[in-house]
Amino acid sequence: MNVHHDPFADLPPADDMPPDDRFGPPHNPFLEDAVPRASRFFPASEWSGKPVPPREWLVRDLVPLRTVTLLGGDGGTGKSLLALQLAYAVATGGAWLGRGVAGGGALFISAEDDEAELHRRLADVVQASGGSFDELDRLTLRSLAGEDALLAMLDRSGGVLLASALFHEIEKRIAEENPALVVLDTLADLFPGNENDRAQARQFVGLLRGLAIKHECALLLLSHPSLSGLNSGSGTSGSTAWNNSVRSRLYLERVIQDGYEANPDARLLSTKKSNYGRNGGEISVTWQGGVFVADAPETGLDRMAAGAKAERVFLKLLGLLAAQGRRVNTGGGQTYAPTVFSNHPEAEGVNKRGFRSAMETLLAAGKIRLAEDGPPSKRRQFLEAVE
C-alpha cells in the first residue's frame, strides 16, 4: 500500500509562521525600507495670513532659482563662454550682459573643456571685467574632459535612471559650498540614456531639479540642439520632454538672414520658454576681446521708427511688384512677401524679420489684405493693399 506523505504536515501552525513565509502576496522590501519623502499633505488654509513668497531669480526673467534652466546652442556659438561669464558675475557680484545677478558662489563643471581651456577662457573674462583671479575664491571649477562624466546610470531592466557616484560627489560639494549657481556642460556628456526617450528625459531633469530645490540654487544645463531644432530655430533637442520638463529654456544662435551671416561675431540670446516670465525676449550680443558684450539696447523710439520704416517700405514694394504683375503671399515659399522684399534692391536695409513684423502689423491694421482669384479648382491667395 502506498502511503502519501503530506508535504505540509511538518509545517508549524499558520499563526506561528513568520509573516514572510505564509502564502499570500510576496514580501516587498521597497514598501518597508523606502526613505520617507520630504513632501507632505497639508490644507491650503495653512497659508492663511502668511505673506506670499516672492519669485526668486538668479537673473530676472532669464534664470530662476531652485530649478533647471536649459541653455542651448549649436557647437561653436559660445554657450560655454556665456555660461562661464554668468558664473563669474555671480561669484564676483557683477553684472551679466548688462543685467544684475544674485550674488553667491558658483560651481562650473565642464565635460567638454580641459583645465587649460577653462583657464584661457576665464582669463579673457577676468581681463575684460578689470578684475583678478585673486577675487575668485567663490568660483569653483572642475573639468571632466576625458573622464566618465555620467551623472546617472540606466537600469535597463526597468528603464529607471539612478544617480551615479559622480552625481553624489557633486551634490556633496554643493552642500559644502552652497553655491547660488551650478553650471553643467554639456547634456550629451552627462546623460546616459536616449535623448529621444520622454521618460528618461523627465527623470534626468527631475534628478537635477531635486538638487536645485534641495540646495536652493539655480542649475544651468547646457545642450546642443537636434538637427531639426537647429534648422527650425527652435533650439530643441531630442524629445519634447526636455523643453516641457525645465522651467526656463534659453537659446544662443548666430544671426543669419536668408543664409547670410553679416557679422560672424554677432549672437542672439532668446527666451524660448519661461514658466515664470515672458517668452520671446531677445538679447543681442557681440563677441569682443574674448567675451560676449550686450549690444546697446534699442529704445522705444528706435523701435517705433524702425517699425514705421519697415511698414512704409513694405507698402512701397507691394505696390512696385503689383505694377509689374507680380504677386506675393503670407504662406511661405518662393513668393513669401518678407523673403521677396528683403532680397529686393530697394529694401532700404530692412531685413526679413522686419518685413515679417511689418506684414503682421499691416494686416492687423487693415492696410493690406489677402485676396484670391483663379478657377474654383485652383484658387490662389495673394497680398494686396487696401485703398
Tab-separated table of C-alpha atoms in Angstrom:
chain	number	residue	atom	x	y	z
A	1	MET	CA	0.000	0.000	0.000
A	2	ASN	CA	1.379	3.343	-0.977
A	3	VAL	CA	1.494	5.971	1.735
A	4	HIS	CA	1.443	9.547	0.504
A	5	HIS	CA	3.260	11.991	2.748
A	6	ASP	CA	1.520	15.321	3.280
A	7	PRO	CA	4.174	17.973	2.450
A	8	PHE	CA	2.519	20.473	4.800
A	9	ALA	CA	2.216	18.098	7.755
A	10	ASP	CA	5.563	19.126	9.267
A	11	LEU	CA	4.927	22.881	8.985
A	12	PRO	CA	4.054	24.768	12.172
A	13	PRO	CA	0.580	26.227	12.577
A	14	ALA	CA	-0.023	29.321	10.443
A	15	ASP	CA	-0.101	31.594	13.466
A	16	ASP	CA	3.437	30.505	14.382
A	17	MET	CA	4.911	31.041	10.909
A	18	PRO	CA	6.899	34.173	10.093
A	19	PRO	CA	4.763	36.574	8.039
A	20	ASP	CA	7.114	36.354	5.048
A	21	ASP	CA	6.721	32.556	4.840
A	22	ARG	CA	2.936	32.419	4.667
A	23	PHE	CA	1.065	32.072	1.428
A	24	GLY	CA	-0.088	35.396	0.018
A	25	PRO	CA	1.490	38.492	-1.532
A	26	PRO	CA	5.299	38.256	-1.598
A	27	HIS	CA	7.342	40.383	0.713
A	28	ASN	CA	8.240	43.728	-0.859
A	29	PRO	CA	11.227	45.314	0.893
A	30	PHE	CA	10.744	48.585	-1.045
A	31	LEU	CA	7.442	49.167	0.749
A	32	GLU	CA	9.058	48.828	4.185
A	33	ASP	CA	12.506	50.297	3.595
A	34	ALA	CA	11.606	53.326	1.474
A	35	VAL	CA	13.141	56.597	2.640
A	36	PRO	CA	10.457	58.951	3.967
A	37	ARG	CA	9.592	61.699	1.485
A	38	ALA	CA	10.175	65.342	2.264
A	39	SER	CA	6.810	66.284	0.749
A	40	ARG	CA	3.621	66.260	2.810
A	41	PHE	CA	-0.118	66.730	2.571
A	42	PHE	CA	-1.412	69.975	4.089
A	43	PRO	CA	-4.543	72.126	3.945
A	44	ALA	CA	-4.338	75.328	1.913
A	45	SER	CA	-5.801	77.149	4.914
A	46	GLU	CA	-2.365	76.783	6.477
A	47	TRP	CA	-1.291	79.709	4.304
A	48	SER	CA	-3.921	81.999	5.781
A	49	GLY	CA	-2.306	85.223	6.913
A	50	LYS	CA	1.120	84.269	5.601
A	51	PRO	CA	2.886	86.538	3.078
A	52	VAL	CA	3.166	85.191	-0.477
A	53	PRO	CA	6.828	84.310	-1.120
A	54	PRO	CA	8.399	86.400	-3.906
A	55	ARG	CA	9.673	84.788	-7.089
A	56	GLU	CA	13.417	84.177	-6.749
A	57	TRP	CA	15.748	84.791	-9.679
A	58	LEU	CA	19.423	84.405	-10.361
A	59	VAL	CA	18.933	86.644	-13.419
A	60	ARG	CA	15.472	88.216	-13.568
A	61	ASP	CA	13.235	86.838	-16.322
A	62	LEU	CA	16.037	84.582	-17.596
A	63	VAL	CA	17.418	82.214	-14.943
A	64	PRO	CA	15.158	81.341	-11.980
A	65	LEU	CA	16.457	79.921	-8.706
A	66	ARG	CA	15.542	76.479	-7.329
A	67	THR	CA	15.039	74.902	-10.751
A	68	VAL	CA	16.741	73.888	-14.006
A	69	THR	CA	17.349	76.238	-16.934
A	70	LEU	CA	18.365	74.738	-20.272
A	71	LEU	CA	20.804	76.815	-22.347
A	72	GLY	CA	21.015	75.503	-25.907
A	73	GLY	CA	23.232	76.423	-28.787
A	74	ASP	CA	24.964	74.830	-31.724
A	75	GLY	CA	28.620	73.885	-31.339
A	76	GLY	CA	30.881	76.917	-31.610
A	77	THR	CA	28.236	79.536	-30.866
A	78	GLY	CA	29.791	80.278	-27.464
A	79	LYS	CA	27.274	78.968	-24.931
A	80	SER	CA	30.059	77.615	-22.667
A	81	LEU	CA	31.733	81.038	-22.629
A	82	LEU	CA	28.419	82.757	-21.970
A	83	ALA	CA	27.757	80.392	-19.036
A	84	LEU	CA	31.274	80.971	-17.680
A	85	GLN	CA	30.664	84.723	-17.811
A	86	LEU	CA	27.483	84.176	-15.788
A	87	ALA	CA	29.369	82.090	-13.204
A	88	TYR	CA	31.991	84.855	-12.943
A	89	ALA	CA	29.306	87.525	-12.462
A	90	VAL	CA	27.614	85.508	-9.698
A	91	ALA	CA	30.895	84.843	-7.883
A	92	THR	CA	32.005	88.486	-8.016
A	93	GLY	CA	28.633	90.178	-7.591
A	94	GLY	CA	28.911	91.768	-11.021
A	95	ALA	CA	26.548	92.004	-13.979
A	96	TRP	CA	25.863	89.606	-16.849
A	97	LEU	CA	25.068	91.077	-20.264
A	98	GLY	CA	24.196	94.310	-18.507
A	99	ARG	CA	21.765	92.604	-16.125
A	100	GLY	CA	22.072	92.283	-12.382
A	101	VAL	CA	22.546	88.819	-10.895
A	102	ALA	CA	22.035	87.351	-7.455
A	103	GLY	CA	25.400	87.134	-5.728
A	104	GLY	CA	26.819	83.967	-4.217
A	105	GLY	CA	29.142	81.125	-5.044
A	106	ALA	CA	29.235	79.397	-8.415
A	107	LEU	CA	30.195	75.863	-9.384
A	108	PHE	CA	31.145	75.335	-13.055
A	109	ILE	CA	31.543	71.723	-14.220
A	110	SER	CA	32.652	71.073	-17.800
A	111	ALA	CA	32.769	67.707	-19.510
A	112	GLU	CA	33.962	69.304	-22.773
A	113	ASP	CA	36.872	71.640	-21.962
A	114	ASP	CA	40.084	70.686	-20.170
A	115	GLU	CA	41.625	72.816	-17.422
A	116	ALA	CA	43.916	74.696	-19.815
A	117	GLU	CA	40.976	75.782	-21.988
A	118	LEU	CA	38.950	76.828	-18.950
A	119	HIS	CA	41.967	78.841	-17.768
A	120	ARG	CA	42.267	80.640	-21.119
A	121	ARG	CA	38.579	81.475	-21.303
A	122	LEU	CA	38.353	82.662	-17.737
A	123	ALA	CA	41.465	84.803	-18.208
A	124	ASP	CA	39.647	86.646	-21.012
A	125	VAL	CA	36.610	87.138	-18.772
A	126	VAL	CA	38.747	88.430	-15.899
A	127	GLN	CA	40.653	90.822	-18.152
A	128	ALA	CA	37.501	92.158	-19.807
A	129	SER	CA	35.967	92.790	-16.382
A	130	GLY	CA	39.049	94.504	-14.992
A	131	GLY	CA	39.255	92.023	-12.120
A	132	SER	CA	41.797	89.455	-10.957
A	133	PHE	CA	41.939	85.756	-10.166
A	134	ASP	CA	42.570	86.636	-6.507
A	135	GLU	CA	38.890	87.580	-6.086
A	136	LEU	CA	37.560	84.296	-7.479
A	137	ASP	CA	37.602	82.175	-4.323
A	138	ARG	CA	33.813	81.751	-4.676
A	139	LEU	CA	34.068	80.302	-8.191
A	140	THR	CA	34.847	76.575	-8.227
A	141	LEU	CA	35.752	74.839	-11.479
A	142	ARG	CA	36.098	71.204	-12.456
A	143	SER	CA	36.962	69.629	-15.783
A	144	LEU	CA	35.657	66.148	-16.522
A	145	ALA	CA	37.095	66.129	-20.048
A	146	GLY	CA	38.312	62.657	-20.904
A	147	GLU	CA	36.611	61.094	-17.884
A	148	ASP	CA	33.355	59.230	-17.327
A	149	ALA	CA	31.039	62.189	-16.762
A	150	LEU	CA	27.680	60.420	-16.460
A	151	LEU	CA	25.519	61.779	-13.657
A	152	ALA	CA	23.167	58.798	-13.723
A	153	MET	CA	23.154	55.135	-14.619
A	154	LEU	CA	20.414	53.454	-16.607
A	155	ASP	CA	18.836	50.352	-15.092
A	156	ARG	CA	17.967	48.689	-18.389
A	157	SER	CA	15.740	46.078	-16.762
A	158	GLY	CA	13.299	48.719	-15.599
A	159	GLY	CA	14.320	51.742	-17.678
A	160	VAL	CA	14.934	53.753	-14.496
A	161	LEU	CA	17.739	56.304	-14.068
A	162	LEU	CA	19.735	56.001	-10.847
A	163	ALA	CA	22.085	58.720	-9.577
A	164	SER	CA	25.745	57.849	-10.219
A	165	ALA	CA	28.681	58.102	-7.825
A	166	LEU	CA	29.716	61.321	-9.619
A	167	PHE	CA	26.250	62.783	-9.019
A	168	HIS	CA	26.593	62.158	-5.272
A	169	GLU	CA	30.130	63.579	-5.306
A	170	ILE	CA	28.888	66.775	-6.933
A	171	GLU	CA	25.961	67.011	-4.532
A	172	LYS	CA	28.372	66.716	-1.593
A	173	ARG	CA	30.378	69.617	-2.990
A	174	ILE	CA	27.217	71.673	-3.482
A	175	ALA	CA	26.242	71.016	0.147
A	176	GLU	CA	29.689	72.160	1.304
A	177	GLU	CA	29.878	75.351	-0.768
A	178	ASN	CA	26.184	76.298	-1.019
A	179	PRO	CA	26.559	77.995	-4.438
A	180	ALA	CA	23.870	80.169	-5.965
A	181	LEU	CA	24.628	78.736	-9.428
A	182	VAL	CA	25.649	75.317	-10.715
A	183	VAL	CA	26.601	75.039	-14.402
A	184	LEU	CA	26.706	71.604	-16.074
A	185	ASP	CA	28.308	71.475	-19.527
A	186	THR	CA	27.053	69.585	-21.502
A	187	LEU	CA	23.956	67.363	-21.586
A	188	ALA	CA	25.338	64.925	-24.172
A	189	ASP	CA	28.251	64.000	-21.863
A	190	LEU	CA	26.254	63.833	-18.632
A	191	PHE	CA	23.099	61.987	-19.681
A	192	PRO	CA	23.328	58.174	-20.043
A	193	GLY	CA	20.096	57.451	-21.886
A	194	ASN	CA	18.318	58.171	-25.139
A	195	GLU	CA	17.618	61.886	-25.628
A	196	ASN	CA	14.501	60.949	-27.605
A	197	ASP	CA	13.074	58.930	-24.709
A	198	ARG	CA	10.478	61.094	-22.971
A	199	ALA	CA	10.527	59.169	-19.688
A	200	GLN	CA	14.320	59.208	-19.408
A	201	ALA	CA	14.484	62.929	-20.213
A	202	ARG	CA	11.955	63.750	-17.499
A	203	GLN	CA	13.729	61.535	-14.965
A	204	PHE	CA	17.082	63.197	-15.626
A	205	VAL	CA	15.704	66.719	-15.325
A	206	GLY	CA	13.919	65.547	-12.159
A	207	LEU	CA	17.234	64.445	-10.634
A	208	LEU	CA	18.794	67.822	-11.396
A	209	ARG	CA	15.764	69.774	-10.221
A	210	GLY	CA	15.903	67.874	-6.951
A	211	LEU	CA	19.430	69.242	-6.481
A	212	ALA	CA	18.291	72.784	-7.246
A	213	ILE	CA	15.364	72.605	-4.815
A	214	LYS	CA	17.255	70.903	-2.004
A	215	HIS	CA	20.215	73.282	-2.158
A	216	GLU	CA	18.268	76.398	-3.206
A	217	CYS	CA	20.385	77.180	-6.255
A	218	ALA	CA	19.924	77.783	-9.969
A	219	LEU	CA	21.071	74.934	-12.184
A	220	LEU	CA	22.094	75.787	-15.744
A	221	LEU	CA	22.306	72.784	-18.073
A	222	LEU	CA	23.963	73.342	-21.464
A	223	SER	CA	22.858	71.373	-24.512
A	224	HIS	CA	23.198	71.064	-28.282
A	225	PRO	CA	20.071	71.315	-30.452
A	226	SER	CA	18.957	68.462	-32.664
A	227	LEU	CA	19.213	68.882	-36.437
A	228	SER	CA	15.500	69.721	-36.636
A	229	GLY	CA	15.829	72.129	-33.711
A	230	LEU	CA	18.755	73.806	-35.435
A	231	ASN	CA	17.030	74.120	-38.804
A	232	SER	CA	13.775	75.396	-37.346
A	233	GLY	CA	15.452	77.852	-34.993
A	234	SER	CA	13.570	76.385	-32.016
A	235	GLY	CA	16.754	75.021	-30.464
A	236	THR	CA	15.006	71.891	-29.201
A	237	SER	CA	16.945	68.689	-28.591
A	238	GLY	CA	15.626	65.136	-28.812
A	239	SER	CA	12.298	64.556	-27.087
A	240	THR	CA	9.989	67.478	-26.374
A	241	ALA	CA	10.213	66.325	-22.737
A	242	TRP	CA	13.432	68.346	-22.353
A	243	ASN	CA	11.567	71.544	-23.179
A	244	ASN	CA	8.499	70.539	-21.157
A	245	SER	CA	10.444	69.470	-18.051
A	246	VAL	CA	12.524	72.600	-17.495
A	247	ARG	CA	11.025	75.872	-16.306
A	248	SER	CA	13.237	78.092	-18.432
A	249	ARG	CA	14.951	77.498	-21.774
A	250	LEU	CA	17.359	79.887	-23.456
A	251	TYR	CA	18.891	79.579	-26.917
A	252	LEU	CA	22.064	81.168	-28.269
A	253	GLU	CA	22.345	81.367	-32.042
A	254	ARG	CA	24.215	83.107	-34.820
A	255	VAL	CA	22.480	85.974	-36.625
A	256	ILE	CA	21.830	84.656	-40.118
A	257	GLN	CA	19.399	86.189	-42.564
A	258	ASP	CA	18.487	84.203	-45.683
A	259	GLY	CA	21.652	82.123	-45.388
A	260	TYR	CA	23.951	85.144	-44.973
A	261	GLU	CA	25.859	85.941	-41.779
A	262	ALA	CA	26.687	89.634	-41.931
A	263	ASN	CA	28.648	89.658	-38.653
A	264	PRO	CA	30.314	86.383	-37.550
A	265	ASP	CA	30.758	87.809	-34.046
A	266	ALA	CA	27.069	88.603	-33.516
A	267	ARG	CA	24.799	86.327	-31.490
A	268	LEU	CA	21.182	86.377	-30.329
A	269	LEU	CA	20.173	85.023	-26.913
A	270	SER	CA	16.443	84.358	-26.900
A	271	THR	CA	13.981	83.096	-24.306
A	272	LYS	CA	12.294	80.072	-25.867
A	273	LYS	CA	10.410	79.135	-22.706
A	274	SER	CA	9.782	80.791	-19.367
A	275	ASN	CA	7.181	79.462	-16.950
A	276	TYR	CA	7.764	82.443	-14.686
A	277	GLY	CA	8.141	85.264	-17.198
A	278	ARG	CA	7.585	86.369	-20.787
A	279	ASN	CA	8.588	84.182	-23.706
A	280	GLY	CA	10.164	85.637	-26.818
A	281	GLY	CA	12.598	88.042	-25.183
A	282	GLU	CA	15.831	88.627	-27.094
A	283	ILE	CA	19.284	89.957	-26.173
A	284	SER	CA	21.691	90.855	-28.955
A	285	VAL	CA	25.334	90.273	-28.038
A	286	THR	CA	28.668	90.586	-29.822
A	287	TRP	CA	31.916	88.724	-29.214
A	288	GLN	CA	34.621	91.258	-28.361
A	289	GLY	CA	38.029	90.590	-26.867
A	290	GLY	CA	37.252	87.026	-25.881
A	291	VAL	CA	33.885	87.696	-24.209
A	292	PHE	CA	30.299	88.453	-25.149
A	293	VAL	CA	29.127	92.036	-24.692
A	294	ALA	CA	25.467	93.081	-24.840
A	295	ASP	CA	24.659	95.439	-27.686
A	296	ALA	CA	23.254	98.847	-26.844
A	297	PRO	CA	19.536	98.383	-26.150
A	298	GLU	CA	17.110	99.728	-28.675
A	299	THR	CA	14.904	102.476	-27.272
A	300	GLY	CA	11.151	102.632	-27.688
A	301	LEU	CA	11.538	105.465	-30.183
A	302	ASP	CA	14.101	103.425	-32.137
A	303	ARG	CA	11.698	100.500	-32.366
A	304	MET	CA	8.835	102.739	-33.420
A	305	ALA	CA	10.964	104.367	-36.111
A	306	ALA	CA	12.243	101.003	-37.391
A	307	GLY	CA	8.722	99.600	-37.425
A	308	ALA	CA	7.331	102.596	-39.273
A	309	LYS	CA	10.126	102.363	-41.849
A	310	ALA	CA	9.523	98.638	-42.397
A	311	GLU	CA	5.801	99.256	-42.916
A	312	ARG	CA	6.472	102.083	-45.358
A	313	VAL	CA	8.945	100.015	-47.393
A	314	PHE	CA	6.612	97.005	-47.328
A	315	LEU	CA	3.791	99.025	-48.862
A	316	LYS	CA	6.171	100.593	-51.394
A	317	LEU	CA	7.473	97.200	-52.573
A	318	LEU	CA	3.999	95.686	-52.607
A	319	GLY	CA	2.928	98.464	-54.990
A	320	LEU	CA	6.039	98.078	-57.168
A	321	LEU	CA	5.533	94.356	-57.599
A	322	ALA	CA	1.805	94.719	-58.237
A	323	ALA	CA	2.574	97.203	-61.038
A	324	GLN	CA	4.866	94.555	-62.542
A	325	GLY	CA	2.151	91.907	-62.331
A	326	ARG	CA	4.000	90.031	-59.600
A	327	ARG	CA	2.240	88.706	-56.522
A	328	VAL	CA	3.396	87.781	-53.010
A	329	ASN	CA	1.714	85.881	-50.210
A	330	THR	CA	1.805	85.185	-46.484
A	331	GLY	CA	2.143	81.410	-46.680
A	332	GLY	CA	5.823	80.910	-47.439
A	333	GLY	CA	7.623	79.531	-50.447
A	334	GLN	CA	9.289	81.466	-53.254
A	335	THR	CA	6.637	84.214	-53.197
A	336	TYR	CA	6.632	84.723	-49.417
A	337	ALA	CA	6.440	88.514	-49.070
A	338	PRO	CA	9.123	89.036	-46.339
A	339	THR	CA	11.609	86.892	-48.288
A	340	VAL	CA	10.946	88.562	-51.632
A	341	PHE	CA	11.069	92.057	-50.149
A	342	SER	CA	14.255	91.502	-48.098
A	343	ASN	CA	16.064	90.459	-51.297
A	344	HIS	CA	14.787	93.419	-53.322
A	345	PRO	CA	17.308	96.138	-54.302
A	346	GLU	CA	15.008	98.780	-52.786
A	347	ALA	CA	14.603	97.086	-49.395
A	348	GLU	CA	16.375	100.092	-47.770
A	349	GLY	CA	18.170	97.814	-45.307
A	350	VAL	CA	15.030	96.244	-43.843
A	351	ASN	CA	15.603	92.538	-43.191
A	352	LYS	CA	13.258	89.581	-43.398
A	353	ARG	CA	12.413	89.773	-39.699
A	354	GLY	CA	11.439	93.433	-40.050
A	355	PHE	CA	9.256	92.782	-43.084
A	356	ARG	CA	7.544	89.864	-41.315
A	357	SER	CA	6.683	92.086	-38.355
A	358	ALA	CA	5.513	94.858	-40.697
A	359	MET	CA	3.289	92.422	-42.604
A	360	GLU	CA	1.551	91.296	-39.406
A	361	THR	CA	1.079	94.894	-38.271
A	362	LEU	CA	-0.330	95.996	-41.627
A	363	LEU	CA	-2.691	93.012	-41.781
A	364	ALA	CA	-3.967	93.730	-38.269
A	365	ALA	CA	-4.455	97.402	-39.144
A	366	GLY	CA	-6.400	96.516	-42.314
A	367	LYS	CA	-3.919	98.305	-44.568
A	368	ILE	CA	-3.222	95.129	-46.555
A	369	ARG	CA	-5.358	92.034	-47.051
A	370	LEU	CA	-5.384	88.564	-48.563
A	371	ALA	CA	-7.236	88.355	-51.855
A	372	GLU	CA	-7.707	85.360	-54.133
A	373	ASP	CA	-8.553	84.602	-57.721
A	374	GLY	CA	-8.443	81.784	-60.237
A	375	PRO	CA	-10.820	78.979	-61.133
A	376	PRO	CA	-12.712	77.204	-58.314
A	377	SER	CA	-10.446	74.178	-58.623
A	378	LYS	CA	-7.260	76.208	-58.233
A	379	ARG	CA	-7.803	79.324	-56.161
A	380	ARG	CA	-4.683	81.322	-55.303
A	381	GLN	CA	-4.208	83.820	-52.493
A	382	PHE	CA	-2.081	86.935	-52.709
A	383	LEU	CA	-1.485	90.140	-50.782
A	384	GLU	CA	-2.867	93.463	-51.915
A	385	ALA	CA	-3.020	96.949	-50.487
A	386	VAL	CA	-6.344	98.259	-49.196
A	387	GLU	CA	-7.203	101.563	-50.841
